[in-house]
PDB file of C-alpha atoms in Angstrom:
ATOM      1  CA  MET A 226     -23.766  19.278 218.649  1.00 54.00           C
ATOM      2  CA  ASP A 227     -26.077  16.673 220.427  1.00 58.00           C
ATOM      3  CA  PRO A 228     -24.454  15.971 223.599  1.00 59.00           C
ATOM      4  CA  ALA A 229     -25.165  12.250 223.152  1.00 56.00           C
ATOM      5  CA  ALA A 230     -23.082  12.511 219.840  1.00 57.00           C
ATOM      6  CA  ARG A 231     -20.212  14.098 221.583  1.00 63.00           C
ATOM      7  CA  LYS A 232     -19.509  11.210 223.616  1.00 75.00           C
ATOM      8  CA  ASP A 233     -18.436   9.298 220.495  1.00 86.00           C
ATOM      9  CA  LEU A 234     -15.675  11.749 219.673  1.00 96.00           C
ATOM     10  CA  TYR A 235     -12.110  11.127 220.773  1.00 98.00           C
ATOM     11  CA  PRO A 236     -10.868  12.437 224.047  1.00 96.00           C
ATOM     12  CA  HIS A 237      -9.884  16.147 224.368  1.00 97.00           C
ATOM     13  CA  VAL A 238      -6.277  16.796 223.803  1.00 98.00           C
ATOM     14  CA  GLU A 239      -4.147  20.123 224.339  1.00 99.00           C
ATOM     15  CA  PRO A 240      -2.024  21.495 221.522  1.00 99.00           C
ATOM     16  CA  PHE A 241       1.835  20.549 221.604  1.00 99.00           C
ATOM     17  CA  ASP A 242       2.420  23.320 219.318  1.00 99.00           C
ATOM     18  CA  THR A 243       0.872  26.645 218.365  1.00 99.00           C
ATOM     19  CA  GLY A 244       2.080  29.536 216.238  1.00 99.00           C
ATOM     20  CA  ARG A 245       1.337  32.156 213.574  1.00 99.00           C
ATOM     21  CA  LEU A 246       2.362  32.200 209.980  1.00 99.00           C
ATOM     22  CA  ARG A 247       2.548  35.525 208.019  1.00 99.00           C
ATOM     23  CA  VAL A 248       1.070  34.479 204.472  1.00 99.00           C
ATOM     24  CA  SER A 249       0.617  37.908 202.995  1.00 98.00           C
ATOM     25  CA  ASP A 250       1.498  41.398 203.608  1.00 98.00           C
ATOM     26  CA  VAL A 251      -1.835  41.834 205.258  1.00 98.00           C
ATOM     27  CA  HIS A 252      -2.782  38.511 206.855  1.00 99.00           C
ATOM     28  CA  THR A 253      -1.142  36.100 209.764  1.00 99.00           C
ATOM     29  CA  ILE A 254      -2.718  32.997 210.365  1.00 99.00           C
ATOM     30  CA  TYR A 255      -2.882  31.170 213.614  1.00 99.00           C
ATOM     31  CA  TYR A 256      -2.233  27.228 213.848  1.00 99.00           C
ATOM     32  CA  GLU A 257      -2.126  24.527 216.234  1.00 99.00           C
ATOM     33  CA  GLN A 258      -0.781  20.931 216.407  1.00 99.00           C
ATOM     34  CA  SER A 259      -2.005  18.215 218.716  1.00 99.00           C
ATOM     35  CA  GLY A 260      -2.006  14.385 218.972  1.00 99.00           C
ATOM     36  CA  ASN A 261       0.892  12.349 217.913  1.00 99.00           C
ATOM     37  CA  PRO A 262       3.867  14.533 216.707  1.00 99.00           C
ATOM     38  CA  GLY A 263       5.091  11.692 214.468  1.00 99.00           C
ATOM     39  CA  GLY A 264       1.591  10.536 213.413  1.00 99.00           C
ATOM     40  CA  HIS A 265      -0.320  10.555 209.998  1.00 99.00           C
ATOM     41  CA  PRO A 266      -0.609  14.465 209.383  1.00 99.00           C
ATOM     42  CA  VAL A 267      -4.320  15.660 208.902  1.00 99.00           C
ATOM     43  CA  VAL A 268      -5.500  19.218 208.447  1.00 99.00           C
ATOM     44  CA  PHE A 269      -8.858  20.336 209.550  1.00 99.00           C
ATOM     45  CA  LEU A 270     -10.457  23.182 207.435  1.00 98.00           C
ATOM     46  CA  HIS A 271     -13.232  24.941 209.370  1.00 98.00           C
ATOM     47  CA  GLY A 272     -16.331  26.293 207.838  1.00 95.00           C
ATOM     48  CA  GLY A 273     -17.522  29.599 207.377  1.00 87.00           C
ATOM     49  CA  PRO A 274     -15.864  31.769 206.072  1.00 77.00           C
ATOM     50  CA  GLY A 275     -15.300  33.507 209.243  1.00 80.00           C
ATOM     51  CA  ALA A 276     -16.053  30.700 211.671  1.00 87.00           C
ATOM     52  CA  GLY A 277     -12.635  29.724 213.305  1.00 94.00           C
ATOM     53  CA  THR A 278     -11.636  26.546 214.617  1.00 97.00           C
ATOM     54  CA  SER A 279     -12.525  25.189 218.198  1.00 96.00           C
ATOM     55  CA  PRO A 280     -10.846  22.775 220.521  1.00 97.00           C
ATOM     56  CA  GLY A 281     -13.862  20.427 219.868  1.00 97.00           C
ATOM     57  CA  ASN A 282     -12.530  20.086 216.345  1.00 98.00           C
ATOM     58  CA  ARG A 283      -9.484  18.276 217.594  1.00 98.00           C
ATOM     59  CA  ARG A 284     -11.857  15.531 218.782  1.00 98.00           C
ATOM     60  CA  PHE A 285     -12.688  14.333 215.361  1.00 98.00           C
ATOM     61  CA  PHE A 286      -9.319  12.445 215.233  1.00 98.00           C
ATOM     62  CA  ASP A 287      -7.599   9.795 217.017  1.00 99.00           C
ATOM     63  CA  PRO A 288      -4.793  11.510 218.689  1.00 99.00           C
ATOM     64  CA  GLU A 289      -2.604   8.628 219.085  1.00 99.00           C
ATOM     65  CA  PHE A 290      -2.561   8.104 215.259  1.00 99.00           C
ATOM     66  CA  TYR A 291      -3.030  11.575 213.657  1.00 99.00           C
ATOM     67  CA  ARG A 292      -0.785  14.500 213.979  1.00 99.00           C
ATOM     68  CA  ILE A 293      -3.598  17.024 214.029  1.00 99.00           C
ATOM     69  CA  VAL A 294      -3.135  20.426 212.448  1.00 99.00           C
ATOM     70  CA  LEU A 295      -5.934  23.238 212.749  1.00 99.00           C
ATOM     71  CA  PHE A 296      -5.710  26.727 211.586  1.00 99.00           C
ATOM     72  CA  ASP A 297      -7.923  29.857 211.726  1.00 99.00           C
ATOM     73  CA  GLN A 298      -8.429  30.964 208.050  1.00 98.00           C
ATOM     74  CA  ARG A 299      -7.536  34.773 207.006  1.00 97.00           C
ATOM     75  CA  GLY A 300      -9.893  36.978 208.763  1.00 96.00           C
ATOM     76  CA  ALA A 301     -11.325  34.203 211.316  1.00 97.00           C
ATOM     77  CA  GLY A 302     -10.521  33.133 214.858  1.00 97.00           C
ATOM     78  CA  LYS A 303      -7.297  33.880 216.040  1.00 97.00           C
ATOM     79  CA  SER A 304      -6.071  35.040 212.800  1.00 98.00           C
ATOM     80  CA  THR A 305      -5.195  38.710 212.130  1.00 98.00           C
ATOM     81  CA  PRO A 306      -6.833  40.988 211.064  1.00 98.00           C
ATOM     82  CA  HIS A 307      -9.907  39.900 212.063  1.00 95.00           C
ATOM     83  CA  ALA A 308     -12.849  39.934 209.761  1.00 95.00           C
ATOM     84  CA  CYS A 309     -10.641  41.581 207.120  1.00 95.00           C
ATOM     85  CA  LEU A 310     -11.852  40.736 203.343  1.00 94.00           C
ATOM     86  CA  GLU A 311      -8.763  42.259 201.790  1.00 95.00           C
ATOM     87  CA  GLN A 312      -6.438  39.678 199.836  1.00 97.00           C
ATOM     88  CA  ASN A 313      -9.028  36.887 201.222  1.00 96.00           C
ATOM     89  CA  THR A 314     -10.186  34.953 198.167  1.00 96.00           C
ATOM     90  CA  THR A 315     -10.820  31.144 197.878  1.00 96.00           C
ATOM     91  CA  TRP A 316      -7.374  30.931 196.038  1.00 98.00           C
ATOM     92  CA  ASP A 317      -5.626  32.909 198.905  1.00 98.00           C
ATOM     93  CA  LEU A 318      -6.992  30.366 201.389  1.00 98.00           C
ATOM     94  CA  VAL A 319      -5.811  27.575 199.177  1.00 99.00           C
ATOM     95  CA  ALA A 320      -2.374  29.112 198.902  1.00 99.00           C
ATOM     96  CA  ASP A 321      -2.186  29.454 202.827  1.00 99.00           C
ATOM     97  CA  ILE A 322      -2.912  25.770 203.198  1.00 99.00           C
ATOM     98  CA  GLU A 323      -0.066  25.027 201.128  1.00 99.00           C
ATOM     99  CA  LYS A 324       2.286  27.434 202.662  1.00 99.00           C
ATOM    100  CA  LEU A 325       1.240  26.115 206.228  1.00 99.00           C
ATOM    101  CA  ARG A 326       2.011  22.533 204.837  1.00 99.00           C
ATOM    102  CA  GLN A 327       5.495  23.910 203.828  1.00 99.00           C
ATOM    103  CA  HIS A 328       6.237  25.587 207.055  1.00 99.00           C
ATOM    104  CA  LEU A 329       5.288  22.602 209.145  1.00 99.00           C
ATOM    105  CA  ASP A 330       7.639  20.433 206.832  1.00 99.00           C
ATOM    106  CA  ILE A 331       4.940  17.762 206.085  1.00 99.00           C
ATOM    107  CA  PRO A 332       5.407  16.070 202.818  1.00 99.00           C
ATOM    108  CA  GLU A 333       1.799  15.296 202.408  1.00 99.00           C
ATOM    109  CA  TRP A 334      -1.389  15.316 204.338  1.00 99.00           C
ATOM    110  CA  GLN A 335      -5.101  14.241 204.502  1.00 99.00           C
ATOM    111  CA  VAL A 336      -7.286  17.406 204.239  1.00 99.00           C
ATOM    112  CA  PHE A 337     -10.536  17.290 206.214  1.00 98.00           C
ATOM    113  CA  GLY A 338     -13.049  20.050 205.764  1.00 97.00           C
ATOM    114  CA  GLY A 339     -16.513  20.701 207.106  1.00 94.00           C
ATOM    115  CA  SER A 340     -19.070  23.052 205.514  1.00 95.00           C
ATOM    116  CA  TRP A 341     -17.185  25.815 203.740  1.00 95.00           C
ATOM    117  CA  GLY A 342     -14.056  23.735 204.498  1.00 97.00           C
ATOM    118  CA  SER A 343     -14.892  20.930 202.514  1.00 97.00           C
ATOM    119  CA  THR A 344     -14.879  23.300 199.465  1.00 97.00           C
ATOM    120  CA  LEU A 345     -11.486  24.321 200.451  1.00 97.00           C
ATOM    121  CA  ALA A 346     -10.455  20.807 200.914  1.00 98.00           C
ATOM    122  CA  LEU A 347     -11.588  19.929 197.357  1.00 98.00           C
ATOM    123  CA  ALA A 348      -9.845  23.022 195.678  1.00 99.00           C
ATOM    124  CA  TYR A 349      -6.769  22.101 197.498  1.00 99.00           C
ATOM    125  CA  SER A 350      -6.824  18.696 196.449  1.00 99.00           C
ATOM    126  CA  GLN A 351      -7.139  19.592 192.691  1.00 98.00           C
ATOM    127  CA  THR A 352      -4.504  22.125 192.901  1.00 99.00           C
ATOM    128  CA  HIS A 353      -1.971  19.984 194.771  1.00 99.00           C
ATOM    129  CA  PRO A 354      -2.799  16.348 194.112  1.00 99.00           C
ATOM    130  CA  ASP A 355       0.848  15.329 195.119  1.00 98.00           C
ATOM    131  CA  LYS A 356       0.363  16.550 198.522  1.00 98.00           C
ATOM    132  CA  VAL A 357      -2.905  14.643 199.752  1.00 98.00           C
TER     133      VAL A 357
END
């Protein structure tokens, strides 16, 4: 990213919560929450497949307004097992988004995807229209 463009993002924030969620007999995903714990929930869906999230992804959202949820998709980032393709389809990933929403007890949330994550955002929104 162009350094000049970075200055227009929101300030860096640290997560107030991190964890791991077992989503199948093979996969465990890493997730984190930052921003306002009582704020408007938004989930960021990273590109890839295989890329993972980065601390800079938190800066897309106003931390005073949003409860920012980031997670690493199956096989990516801090999720385990790394680079595993077994049980790792688009629909498995869509199911993981819903499992994470339920795990975090979020009634509905905004979905925001970049690159491959935008495809997941559309697939999730089409299959879970009452949750977005």
